[in-house]
Short mmCIF file of C-alpha atoms and ligand atoms in Angstrom, two decimals:
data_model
loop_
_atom_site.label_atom_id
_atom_site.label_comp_id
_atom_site.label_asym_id
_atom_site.label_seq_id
_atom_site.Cartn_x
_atom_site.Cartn_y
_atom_site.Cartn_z
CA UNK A 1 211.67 -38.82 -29.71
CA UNK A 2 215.27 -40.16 -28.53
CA UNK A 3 218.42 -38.37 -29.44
CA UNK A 4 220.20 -40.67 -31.88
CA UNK A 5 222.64 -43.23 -30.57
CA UNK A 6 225.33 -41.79 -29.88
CA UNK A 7 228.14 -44.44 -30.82
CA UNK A 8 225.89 -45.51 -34.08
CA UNK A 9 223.30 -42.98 -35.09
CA UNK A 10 222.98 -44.60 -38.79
CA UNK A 11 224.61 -47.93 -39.75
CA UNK A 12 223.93 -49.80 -43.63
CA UNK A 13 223.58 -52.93 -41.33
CA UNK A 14 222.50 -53.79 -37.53
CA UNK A 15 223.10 -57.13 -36.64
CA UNK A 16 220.74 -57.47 -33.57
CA UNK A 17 223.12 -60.43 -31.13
CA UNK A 18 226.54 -61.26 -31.02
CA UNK A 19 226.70 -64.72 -30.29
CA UNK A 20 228.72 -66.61 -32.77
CA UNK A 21 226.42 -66.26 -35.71
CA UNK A 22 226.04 -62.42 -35.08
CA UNK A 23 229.78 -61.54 -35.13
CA UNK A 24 230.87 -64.04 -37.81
CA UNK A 25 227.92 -62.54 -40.80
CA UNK A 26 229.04 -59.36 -38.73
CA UNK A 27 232.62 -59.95 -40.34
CA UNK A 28 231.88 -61.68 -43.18
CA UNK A 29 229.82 -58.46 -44.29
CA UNK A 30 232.82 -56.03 -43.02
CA UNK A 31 235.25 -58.07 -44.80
CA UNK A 32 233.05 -56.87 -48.19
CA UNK A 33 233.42 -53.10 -47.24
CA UNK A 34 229.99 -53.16 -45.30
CA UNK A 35 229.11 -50.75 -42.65
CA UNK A 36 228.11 -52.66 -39.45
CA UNK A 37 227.44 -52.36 -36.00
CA UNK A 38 226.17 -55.66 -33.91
CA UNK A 39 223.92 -54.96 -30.44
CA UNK A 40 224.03 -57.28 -27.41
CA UNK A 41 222.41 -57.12 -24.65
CA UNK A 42 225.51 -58.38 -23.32
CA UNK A 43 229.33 -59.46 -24.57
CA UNK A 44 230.12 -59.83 -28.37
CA UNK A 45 232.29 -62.05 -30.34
CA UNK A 46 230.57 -65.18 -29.89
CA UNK A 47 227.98 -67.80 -27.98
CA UNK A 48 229.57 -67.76 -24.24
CA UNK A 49 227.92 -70.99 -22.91
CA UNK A 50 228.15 -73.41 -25.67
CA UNK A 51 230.35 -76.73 -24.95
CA UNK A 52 232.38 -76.76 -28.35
CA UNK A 53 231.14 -80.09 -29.65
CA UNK A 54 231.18 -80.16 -33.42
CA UNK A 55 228.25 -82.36 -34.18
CA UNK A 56 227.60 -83.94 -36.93
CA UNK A 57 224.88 -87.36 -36.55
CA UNK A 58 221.71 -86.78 -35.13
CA UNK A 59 221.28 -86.00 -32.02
CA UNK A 60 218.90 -88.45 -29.97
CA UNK A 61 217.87 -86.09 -27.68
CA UNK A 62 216.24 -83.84 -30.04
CA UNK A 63 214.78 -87.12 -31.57
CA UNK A 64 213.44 -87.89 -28.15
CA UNK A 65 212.25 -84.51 -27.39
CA UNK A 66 210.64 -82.79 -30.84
CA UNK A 67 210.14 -86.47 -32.88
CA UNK A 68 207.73 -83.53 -35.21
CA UNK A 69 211.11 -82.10 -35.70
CA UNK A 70 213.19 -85.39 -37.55
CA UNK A 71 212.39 -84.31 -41.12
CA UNK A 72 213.53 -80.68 -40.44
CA UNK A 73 216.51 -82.69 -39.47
CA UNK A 74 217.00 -85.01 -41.89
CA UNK A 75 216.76 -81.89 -44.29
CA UNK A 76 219.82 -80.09 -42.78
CA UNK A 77 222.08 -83.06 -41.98
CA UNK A 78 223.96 -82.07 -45.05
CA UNK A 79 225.09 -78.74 -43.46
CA UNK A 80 226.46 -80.01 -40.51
CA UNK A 81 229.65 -81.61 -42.23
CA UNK A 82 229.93 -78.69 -44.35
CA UNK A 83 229.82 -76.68 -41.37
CA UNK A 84 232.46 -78.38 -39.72
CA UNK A 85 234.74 -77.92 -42.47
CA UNK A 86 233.99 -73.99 -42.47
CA UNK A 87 235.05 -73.88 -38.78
CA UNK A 88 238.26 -75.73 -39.89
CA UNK A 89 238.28 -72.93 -42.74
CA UNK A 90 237.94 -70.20 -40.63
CA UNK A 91 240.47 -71.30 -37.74
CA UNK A 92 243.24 -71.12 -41.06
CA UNK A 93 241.51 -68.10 -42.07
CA UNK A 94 241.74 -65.87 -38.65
CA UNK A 95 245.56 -67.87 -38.30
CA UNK A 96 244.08 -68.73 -35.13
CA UNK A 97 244.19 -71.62 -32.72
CA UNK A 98 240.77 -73.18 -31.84
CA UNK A 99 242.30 -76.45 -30.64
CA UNK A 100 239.73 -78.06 -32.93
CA UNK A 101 240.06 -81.68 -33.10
CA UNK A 102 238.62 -84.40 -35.72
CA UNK A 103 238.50 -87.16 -33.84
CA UNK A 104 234.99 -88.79 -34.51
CA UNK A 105 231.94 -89.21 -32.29
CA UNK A 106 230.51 -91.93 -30.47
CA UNK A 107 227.07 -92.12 -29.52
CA UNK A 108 226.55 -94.84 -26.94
CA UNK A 109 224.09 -97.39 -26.18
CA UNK A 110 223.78 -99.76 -23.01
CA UNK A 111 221.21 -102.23 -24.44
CA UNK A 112 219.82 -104.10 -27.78
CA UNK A 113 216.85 -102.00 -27.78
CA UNK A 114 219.19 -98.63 -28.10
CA UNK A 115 221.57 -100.21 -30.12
CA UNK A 116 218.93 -101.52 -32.39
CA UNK A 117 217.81 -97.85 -32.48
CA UNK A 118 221.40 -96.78 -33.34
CA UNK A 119 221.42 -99.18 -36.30
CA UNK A 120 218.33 -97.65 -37.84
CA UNK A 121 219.22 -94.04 -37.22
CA UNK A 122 222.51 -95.16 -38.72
CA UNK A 123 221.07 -96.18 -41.97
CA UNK A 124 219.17 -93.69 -42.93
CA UNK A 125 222.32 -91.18 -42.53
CA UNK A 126 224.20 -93.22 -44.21
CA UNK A 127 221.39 -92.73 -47.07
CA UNK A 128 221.86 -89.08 -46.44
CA UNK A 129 225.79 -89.10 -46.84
CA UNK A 130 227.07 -89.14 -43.78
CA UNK A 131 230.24 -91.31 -42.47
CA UNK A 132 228.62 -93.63 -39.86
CA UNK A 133 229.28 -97.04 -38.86
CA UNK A 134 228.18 -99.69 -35.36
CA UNK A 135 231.10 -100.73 -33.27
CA UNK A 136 230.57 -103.56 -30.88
CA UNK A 137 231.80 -103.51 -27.47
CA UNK A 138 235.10 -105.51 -28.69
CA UNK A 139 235.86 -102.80 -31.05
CA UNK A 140 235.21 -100.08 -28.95
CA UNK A 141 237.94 -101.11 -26.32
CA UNK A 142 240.26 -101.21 -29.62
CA UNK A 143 239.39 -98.06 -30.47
CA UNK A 144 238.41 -96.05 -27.02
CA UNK A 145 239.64 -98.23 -24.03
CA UNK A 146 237.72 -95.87 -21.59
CA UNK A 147 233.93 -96.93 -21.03
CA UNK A 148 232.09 -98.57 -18.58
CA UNK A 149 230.55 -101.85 -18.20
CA UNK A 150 227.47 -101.22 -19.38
CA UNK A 151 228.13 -99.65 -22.80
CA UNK A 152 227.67 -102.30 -25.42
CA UNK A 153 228.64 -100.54 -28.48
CA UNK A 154 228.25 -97.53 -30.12
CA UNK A 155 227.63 -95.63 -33.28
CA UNK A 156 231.08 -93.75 -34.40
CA UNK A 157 230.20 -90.84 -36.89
CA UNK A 158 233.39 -89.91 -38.08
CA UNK A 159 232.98 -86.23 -39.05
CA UNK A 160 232.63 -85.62 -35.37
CA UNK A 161 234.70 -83.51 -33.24
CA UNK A 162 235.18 -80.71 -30.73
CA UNK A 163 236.91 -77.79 -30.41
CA UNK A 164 237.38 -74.66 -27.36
CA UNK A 165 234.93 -72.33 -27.65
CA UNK A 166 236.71 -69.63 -25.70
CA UNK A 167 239.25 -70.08 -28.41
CA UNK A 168 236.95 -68.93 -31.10
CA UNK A 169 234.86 -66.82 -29.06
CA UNK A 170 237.87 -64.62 -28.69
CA UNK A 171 239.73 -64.75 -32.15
CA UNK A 172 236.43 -64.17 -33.73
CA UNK A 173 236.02 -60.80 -31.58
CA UNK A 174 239.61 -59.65 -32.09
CA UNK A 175 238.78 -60.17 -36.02
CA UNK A 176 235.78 -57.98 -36.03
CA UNK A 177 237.04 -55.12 -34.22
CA UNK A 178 240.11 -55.23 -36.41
CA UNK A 179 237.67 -54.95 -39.24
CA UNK A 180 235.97 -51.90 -38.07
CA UNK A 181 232.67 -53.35 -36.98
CA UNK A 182 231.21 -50.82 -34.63
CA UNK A 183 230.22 -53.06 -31.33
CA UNK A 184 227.46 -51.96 -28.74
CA UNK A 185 227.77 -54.56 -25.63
CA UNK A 186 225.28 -54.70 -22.23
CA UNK A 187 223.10 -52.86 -24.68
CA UNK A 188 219.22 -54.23 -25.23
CA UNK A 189 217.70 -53.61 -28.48
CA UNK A 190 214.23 -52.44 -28.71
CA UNK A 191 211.10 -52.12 -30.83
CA UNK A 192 212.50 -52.04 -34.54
CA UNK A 193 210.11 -50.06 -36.62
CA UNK A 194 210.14 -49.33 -40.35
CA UNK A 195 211.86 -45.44 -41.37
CA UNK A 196 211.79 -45.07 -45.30
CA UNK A 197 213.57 -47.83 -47.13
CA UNK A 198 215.64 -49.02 -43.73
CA UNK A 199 214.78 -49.63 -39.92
CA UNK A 200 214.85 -47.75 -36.77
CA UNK A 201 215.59 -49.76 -33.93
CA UNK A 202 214.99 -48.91 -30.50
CA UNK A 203 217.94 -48.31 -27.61
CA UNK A 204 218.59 -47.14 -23.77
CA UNK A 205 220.84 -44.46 -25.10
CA UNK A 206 218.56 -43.60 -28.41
CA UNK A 207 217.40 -44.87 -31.97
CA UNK A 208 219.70 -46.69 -34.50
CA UNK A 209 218.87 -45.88 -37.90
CA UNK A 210 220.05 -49.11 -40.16
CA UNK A 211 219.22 -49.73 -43.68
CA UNK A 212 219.04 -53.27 -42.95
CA UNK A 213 218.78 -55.31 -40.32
CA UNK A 214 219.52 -58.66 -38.92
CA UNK A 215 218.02 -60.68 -36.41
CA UNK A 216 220.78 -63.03 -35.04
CA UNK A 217 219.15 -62.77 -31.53
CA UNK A 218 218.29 -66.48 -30.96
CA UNK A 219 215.40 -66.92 -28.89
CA UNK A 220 215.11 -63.12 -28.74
CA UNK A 221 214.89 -63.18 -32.33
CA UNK A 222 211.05 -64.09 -31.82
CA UNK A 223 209.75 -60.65 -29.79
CA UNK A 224 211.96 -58.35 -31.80
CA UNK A 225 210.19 -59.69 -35.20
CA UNK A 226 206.82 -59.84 -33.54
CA UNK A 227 207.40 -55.45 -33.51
CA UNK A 228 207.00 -55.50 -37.12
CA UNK A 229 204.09 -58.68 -37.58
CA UNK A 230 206.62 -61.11 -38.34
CA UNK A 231 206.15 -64.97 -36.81
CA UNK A 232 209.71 -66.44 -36.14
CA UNK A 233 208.82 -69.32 -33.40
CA UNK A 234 212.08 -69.55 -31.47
CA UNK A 235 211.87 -71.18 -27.70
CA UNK A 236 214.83 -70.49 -25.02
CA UNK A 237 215.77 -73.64 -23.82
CA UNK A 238 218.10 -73.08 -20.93
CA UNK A 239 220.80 -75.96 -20.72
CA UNK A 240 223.62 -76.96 -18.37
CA UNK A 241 227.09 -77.23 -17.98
CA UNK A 242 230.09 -78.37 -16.19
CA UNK A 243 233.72 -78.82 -16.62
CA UNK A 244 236.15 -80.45 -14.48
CA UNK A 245 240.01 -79.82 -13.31
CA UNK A 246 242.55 -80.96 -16.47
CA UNK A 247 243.83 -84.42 -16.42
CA UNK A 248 246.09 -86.69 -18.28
CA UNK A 249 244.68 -87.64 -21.62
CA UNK A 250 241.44 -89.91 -21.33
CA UNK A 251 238.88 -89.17 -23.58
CA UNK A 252 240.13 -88.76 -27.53
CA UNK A 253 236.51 -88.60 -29.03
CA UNK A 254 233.06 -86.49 -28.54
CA UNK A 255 230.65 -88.93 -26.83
CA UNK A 256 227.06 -88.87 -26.77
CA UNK A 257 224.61 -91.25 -25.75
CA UNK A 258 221.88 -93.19 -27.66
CA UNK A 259 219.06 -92.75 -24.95
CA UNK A 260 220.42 -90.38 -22.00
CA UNK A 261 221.35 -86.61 -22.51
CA UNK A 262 225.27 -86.51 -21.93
CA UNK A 263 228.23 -84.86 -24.25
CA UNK A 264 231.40 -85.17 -23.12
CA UNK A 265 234.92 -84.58 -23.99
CA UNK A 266 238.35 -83.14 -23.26
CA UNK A 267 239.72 -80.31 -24.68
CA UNK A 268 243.23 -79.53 -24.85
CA UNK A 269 243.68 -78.10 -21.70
CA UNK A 270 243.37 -81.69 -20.17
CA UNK A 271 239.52 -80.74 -18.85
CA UNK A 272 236.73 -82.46 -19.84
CA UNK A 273 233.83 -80.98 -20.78
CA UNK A 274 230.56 -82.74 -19.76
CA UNK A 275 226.92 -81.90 -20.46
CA UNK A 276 224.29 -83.51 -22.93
CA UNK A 277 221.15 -81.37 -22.54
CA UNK A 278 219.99 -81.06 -18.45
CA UNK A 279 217.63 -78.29 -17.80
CA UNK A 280 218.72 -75.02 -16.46
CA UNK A 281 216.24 -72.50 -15.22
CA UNK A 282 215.13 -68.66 -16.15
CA UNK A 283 215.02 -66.43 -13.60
CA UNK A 284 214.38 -62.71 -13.09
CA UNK A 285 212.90 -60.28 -15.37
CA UNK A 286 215.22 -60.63 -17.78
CA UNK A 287 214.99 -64.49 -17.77
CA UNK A 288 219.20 -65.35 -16.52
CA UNK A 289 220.15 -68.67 -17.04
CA UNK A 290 220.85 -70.13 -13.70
CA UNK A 291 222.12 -73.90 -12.49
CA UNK A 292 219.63 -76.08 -11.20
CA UNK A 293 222.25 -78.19 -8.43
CA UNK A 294 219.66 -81.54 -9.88
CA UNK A 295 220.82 -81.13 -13.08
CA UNK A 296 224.78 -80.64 -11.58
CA UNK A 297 224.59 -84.08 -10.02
CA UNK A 298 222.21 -86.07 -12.47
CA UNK A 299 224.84 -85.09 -15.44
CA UNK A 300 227.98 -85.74 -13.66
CA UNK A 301 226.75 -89.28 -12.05
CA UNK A 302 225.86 -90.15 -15.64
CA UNK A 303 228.97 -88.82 -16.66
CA UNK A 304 230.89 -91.20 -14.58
CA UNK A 305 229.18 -93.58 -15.35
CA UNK A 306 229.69 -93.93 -18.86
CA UNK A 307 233.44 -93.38 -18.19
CA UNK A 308 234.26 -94.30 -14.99
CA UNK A 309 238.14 -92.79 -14.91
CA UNK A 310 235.95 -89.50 -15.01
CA UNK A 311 235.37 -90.17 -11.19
CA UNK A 312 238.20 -88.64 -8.80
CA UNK A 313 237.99 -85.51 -11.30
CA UNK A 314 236.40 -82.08 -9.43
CA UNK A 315 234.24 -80.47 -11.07
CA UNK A 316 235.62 -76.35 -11.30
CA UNK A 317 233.13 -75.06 -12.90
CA UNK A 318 229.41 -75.46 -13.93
CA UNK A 319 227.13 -72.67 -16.25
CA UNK A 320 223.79 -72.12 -17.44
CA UNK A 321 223.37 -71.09 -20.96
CA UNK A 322 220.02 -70.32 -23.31
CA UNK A 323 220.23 -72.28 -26.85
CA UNK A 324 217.37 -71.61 -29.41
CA UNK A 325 215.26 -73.95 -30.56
CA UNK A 326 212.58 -73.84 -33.55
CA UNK A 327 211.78 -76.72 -35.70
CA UNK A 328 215.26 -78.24 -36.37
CA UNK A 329 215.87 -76.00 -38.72
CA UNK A 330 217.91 -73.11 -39.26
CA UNK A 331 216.32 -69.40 -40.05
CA UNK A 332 218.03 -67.85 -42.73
CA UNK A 333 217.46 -65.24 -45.25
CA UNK A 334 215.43 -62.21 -45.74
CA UNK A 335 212.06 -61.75 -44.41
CA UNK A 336 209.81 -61.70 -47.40
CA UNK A 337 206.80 -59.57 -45.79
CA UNK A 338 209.68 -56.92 -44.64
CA UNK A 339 212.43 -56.66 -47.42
CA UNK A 340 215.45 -55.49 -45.80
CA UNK A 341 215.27 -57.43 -42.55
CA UNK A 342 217.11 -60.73 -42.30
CA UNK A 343 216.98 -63.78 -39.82
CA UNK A 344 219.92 -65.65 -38.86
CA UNK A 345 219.41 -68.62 -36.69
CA UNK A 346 220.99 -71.80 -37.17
CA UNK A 347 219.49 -74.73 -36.16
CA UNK A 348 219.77 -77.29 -33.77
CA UNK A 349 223.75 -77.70 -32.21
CA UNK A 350 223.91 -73.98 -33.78
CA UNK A 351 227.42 -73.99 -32.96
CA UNK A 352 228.15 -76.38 -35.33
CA UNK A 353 226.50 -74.71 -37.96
CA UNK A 354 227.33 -70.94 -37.05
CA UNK A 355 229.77 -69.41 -38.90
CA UNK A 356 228.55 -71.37 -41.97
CA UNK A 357 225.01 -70.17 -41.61
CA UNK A 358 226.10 -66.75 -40.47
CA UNK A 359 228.47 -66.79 -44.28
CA UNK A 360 225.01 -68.11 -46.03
CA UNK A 361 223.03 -65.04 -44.99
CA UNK A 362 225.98 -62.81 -45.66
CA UNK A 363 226.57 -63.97 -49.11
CA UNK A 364 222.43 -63.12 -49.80
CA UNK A 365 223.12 -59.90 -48.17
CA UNK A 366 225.34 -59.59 -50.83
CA UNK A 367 223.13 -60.94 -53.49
CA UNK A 368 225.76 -63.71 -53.94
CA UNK A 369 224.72 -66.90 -54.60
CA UNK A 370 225.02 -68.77 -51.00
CA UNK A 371 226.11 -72.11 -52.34
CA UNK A 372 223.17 -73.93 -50.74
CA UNK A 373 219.99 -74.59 -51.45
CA UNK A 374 218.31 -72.26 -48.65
CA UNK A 375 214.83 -72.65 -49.59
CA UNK A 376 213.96 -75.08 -46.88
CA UNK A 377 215.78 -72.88 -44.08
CA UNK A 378 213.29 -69.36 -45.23
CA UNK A 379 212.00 -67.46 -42.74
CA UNK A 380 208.72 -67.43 -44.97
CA UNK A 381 207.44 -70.56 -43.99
CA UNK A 382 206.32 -69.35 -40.63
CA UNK A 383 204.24 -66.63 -42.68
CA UNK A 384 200.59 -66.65 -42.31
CA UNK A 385 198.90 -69.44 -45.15
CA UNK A 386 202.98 -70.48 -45.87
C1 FAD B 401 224.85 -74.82 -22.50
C2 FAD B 401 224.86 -74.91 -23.99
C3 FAD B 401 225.78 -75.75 -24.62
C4 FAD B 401 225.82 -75.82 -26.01
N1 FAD B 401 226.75 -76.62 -26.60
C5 FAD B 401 226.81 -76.71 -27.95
C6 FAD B 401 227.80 -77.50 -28.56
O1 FAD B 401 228.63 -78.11 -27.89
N2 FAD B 401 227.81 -77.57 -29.91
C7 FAD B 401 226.91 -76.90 -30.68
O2 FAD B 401 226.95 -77.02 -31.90
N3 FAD B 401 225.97 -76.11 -30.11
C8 FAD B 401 225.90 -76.00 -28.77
N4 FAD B 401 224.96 -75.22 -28.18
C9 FAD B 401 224.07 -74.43 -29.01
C10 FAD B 401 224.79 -73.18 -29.47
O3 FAD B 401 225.50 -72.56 -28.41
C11 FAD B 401 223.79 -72.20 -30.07
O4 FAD B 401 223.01 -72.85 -31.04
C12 FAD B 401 224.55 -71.06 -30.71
O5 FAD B 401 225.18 -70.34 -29.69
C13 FAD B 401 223.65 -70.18 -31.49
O6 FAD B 401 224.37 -69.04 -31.86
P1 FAD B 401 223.63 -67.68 -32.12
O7 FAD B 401 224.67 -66.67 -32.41
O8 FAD B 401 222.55 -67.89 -33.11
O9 FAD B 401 222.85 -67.35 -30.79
P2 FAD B 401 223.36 -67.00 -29.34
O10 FAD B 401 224.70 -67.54 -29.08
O11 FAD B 401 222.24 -67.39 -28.43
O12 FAD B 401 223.49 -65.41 -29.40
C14 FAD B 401 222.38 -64.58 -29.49
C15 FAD B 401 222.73 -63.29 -28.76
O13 FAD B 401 221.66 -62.37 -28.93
C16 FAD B 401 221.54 -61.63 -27.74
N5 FAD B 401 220.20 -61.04 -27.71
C17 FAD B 401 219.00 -61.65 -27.65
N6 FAD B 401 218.00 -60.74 -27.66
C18 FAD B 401 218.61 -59.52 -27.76
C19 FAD B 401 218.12 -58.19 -27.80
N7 FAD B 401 216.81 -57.90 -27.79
N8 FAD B 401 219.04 -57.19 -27.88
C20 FAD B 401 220.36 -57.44 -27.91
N9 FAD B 401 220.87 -58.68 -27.87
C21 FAD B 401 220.00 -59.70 -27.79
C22 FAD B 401 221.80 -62.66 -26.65
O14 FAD B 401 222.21 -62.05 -25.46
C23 FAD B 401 222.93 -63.47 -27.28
O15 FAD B 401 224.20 -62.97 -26.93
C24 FAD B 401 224.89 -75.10 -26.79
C25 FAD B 401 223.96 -74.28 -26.15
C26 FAD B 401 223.95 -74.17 -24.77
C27 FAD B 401 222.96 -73.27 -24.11
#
C-alpha cells in the first residue's frame, strides 16, 4: 500500500482533468463551500489547445465525419446558445477580460450543391430555434468584404462568435486557486477503486481518498471508468492548429466552411486564428499530440484561399491538441452503476459548451435542479442493455 498523497490525502471531491470543464465544476463546487482538489496529468485552469471559437450551428464536419451522430446533435443544439451566454456570464462574473466577441458565424459554400446543403441544414435549425439565415454572394461583400472568388454565399448563424482562450484559460485558474481548490498538475491519475461510501484513486506520489469523484478527463475519461466496469466511449481525436503574426483588422466574424474543415478568425490581438479540424498525430507512450507539417500546409492553403488578404501573413505558431469525441453528445451526471462518481464531458466544440456543462454537473452535485433537461446527456445510456 502507498503512503497517502501527500498534498491531498482525503478530498469530499476529485475532479480527475483540468481542462476547462474540470476547473470551472472545480469552482463552481468551491464557490458552494466544497472541498476539492482537480488532478492533471499536466497544467490546470483550462483546455490549452482549443481555438476559442464559440460555436453555435452545426458543424459540417462532424456531419461529414459521424452522420450516426446528427440526432445526438440535433438534441443538444439548444445548449450551445445557452452556453455561449454562460461564457458571456462568467467573463462579468470573474470581472475578467476574455476579448469575447458576438459577431456571428459564417459557414461558407463554393457551389449550389453546398449551398443547397446549407439551406437544408439551415431549416431544420431554424426548426430547432436557432438564429440562421443564407446570404448570397452580393450580401456577403455588404456584410464581410473579405472572401475569395469562389465563395458563393454563406450561412450566417448569428449567435456565433469567438473569444481568446488564453484569456479564460488564465482568469479561470487565478479564480480557483483564489477559491481554495487544492490543484495537483504533471500528476497522472490512476486506477480509481471503490473505499466505503467514496473512492480511492491511484497516484505517483500515493492514494487520494475522495468521497466523490469526477471524471472530466476527456478521452481519458474512458480507461479511468473502465477500472470500476463502467463503459464511457470517448475517442482522442488529435487536431491542428496555427496562428499567424497580428494584422490590421480583416476578419470581423468566425468562418467555417460548408464542405472543407477550416475555422478561422482574428482575435483581438490582430492574429488570426486558423484551423477547422486537420489531423494531428499521437505519439509516444503517452500518446503527445504532435503536428503533422501536411496538415500545416493543407489548412493554411485553404485558409488563403477562402480569404485571400490572409496570404502575406506568417504563420508564428502551429499546435497539436487532443479533443474528445463520443456520440455528439455531452456526458454528464452521475454514474448510475457507481453512485458517487460523476462524468463531465461536453460534447462536440466542448469549448463552447464547457463551463455550462461543467455548472450542470455541479448543480446535481449539489442536488440542485440543473435547469436542463439532462436525461439525454446520462452517462447510463452506455450501460450494458441501456
Ligand atoms: C486543436 C483543438 C481546437 C479546438 N477548438 C475549439 C474551439 O474553437 N471551440 C470549441 O468549442 N471547442 C474547441 N475544441 C474542443 C475543446 O477544446 C474541447 O472539447 C474541450 O477542451 C473539452 O474540455 P474538457 O475540459 O472536457 O477536456 P480537456 O480540455 O481535454 O481536458 C481534459 C484534461 O484531462 C487530463 N487527463 C486526461 N486523462 C487524465 C488522467 N488519467 N489523469 C490526469 N489528467 C488526465 C488531460 O491532460 C486534460 O488536461 C478544440 C479542440 C482541439 C484539440
Amino acid at each position: 500500500m502507498l503512503a497517502a498523497h501527500p498534498l491531498l490525502g482525503e478530498i469530499d471531491v476529485l475532479v480527475i482533468g483540468g481542462g476547462v470543464v474540470g476547473s470551472c465544476l472545480a469552482g463552481f463546487l468551491a464557490e458552494e463551500g466544497v472541498g476539492v482538489g482537480v488532478i492533471d496529468d499536466g497544467r490546470i485552469g483550462g483546455s490549452n489547445a482549443n481555438a476559442g471559437s464559440l460555436h453555435v450551428q452545426m458543424q459540417s464536419r462532424f456531419m461529414r465525419l459521424y452522420p450516426e451522430n446528427v440526432p445526438g446533435m440535433e438534441q443538444q443544439l439548444p445548449l450551445y446558445p445557452r452556453g455561449v451566454r454562460f461564457w458571456q456570464a462568467l467573463q462579468a462574473k470573474l470581472g475578467s477580460e476574455f476579448d469575447l466577441k458576438m459577431t456571428g458565424g459564417f459557414m461558407v459554400a463554393e457551389s449550389q450543391d453546398q449551398l443547397d446543403f446549407l439551406k437544408v441544414k439551415a431549416r431544420r435549425e431554424r426548426e430547432l430555434g436557432l438564429d440562421v439565415e443564407i446570404l448570397d454572394r452580393a450580401t456577403l461583400d455588404r456584410i464581410a468584404p473579405y472572401f475569395g472568388p469562389a465563395v458563393v454565399g454563406a450561412e450566417l448563424c448569428a449567435n456565433e462568435g469567438k473569444l481568446d482562450p488564453l484569456l479564460c484559460n488564465v482568469a479561470i485558474r487565478r479564480w480557483i486557486k483564489g477559491l481554495g481548490v487544492v490543484l495537483l498538475e504533471n500528476e497522472p491519475a490512476g486506477r480509481i477503486q471503490r473505499e466505503g461510501a467514496g473512492f480511492t484513486v491511484q497516484t505517483d506520489r500515493g492514494p487520494i481518498k475522495a468521497g466523490r469523484v469526477v471524471l472530466a478527463a476527456g478521452s481519458g475519461s474512458t480507461d479511468l471508468a473502465r477500472d470500476l466496469g463502467v463503459a464511457i466511449p470517448a475517442r482522442p481525436e488529435p487536431l491542428h492548429m496555427n496562428i499567424t503574426e497580428a494584422t490590421m483588422p480583416l476578419i470581423g466574424h468566425l468562418i467555417q466552411h460548408a464542405d472543407r474543415m477550416i475555422t478561422l478568425k482574428q482575435l483581438g490581438t490582430g492574429q488570426i486564428v486558423i484551423g477547422g479540424g486537420w489531423p494531428a498525430r499521437l505519439t509516444g507512450g503517452r500518446g503527445y499530440p504532435t503536428v503533422e507539417l501536411a496538415s500545416l500546409i493543407a489548412n493554411v492553403t485553404l485558409a488563403q484561399h477562402i480569404v485571400p488578404r490572409i496570404a502575406p501573413l506568417r504563420v508564428i505558431r502551429t499546435w497539436a491538441g487532443i479533443n474528445t469525441s463520443v456520440d455528439g453528445r455531452g456526458v454528464l451526471g452521475e454514474v448510475g452503476q457507481v453512485p458517487g462518481l460523476f462524468a463531465a464531458i461536453p460534447g462536440d466544440a466542448g469549448y463552447t459548451l464547457g463551463p455550462l456543462s461543467a455548472h450542470i454537473v455541479a448543480q446535481l452535485m449539489l442536488g440542485r435542479d440543473p435547469g436542463e433537461d439532462v436525461s439525454p446527456f446520462s452517462p447510463g445510456r452506455f450501460a450494458p442493455g441501456a
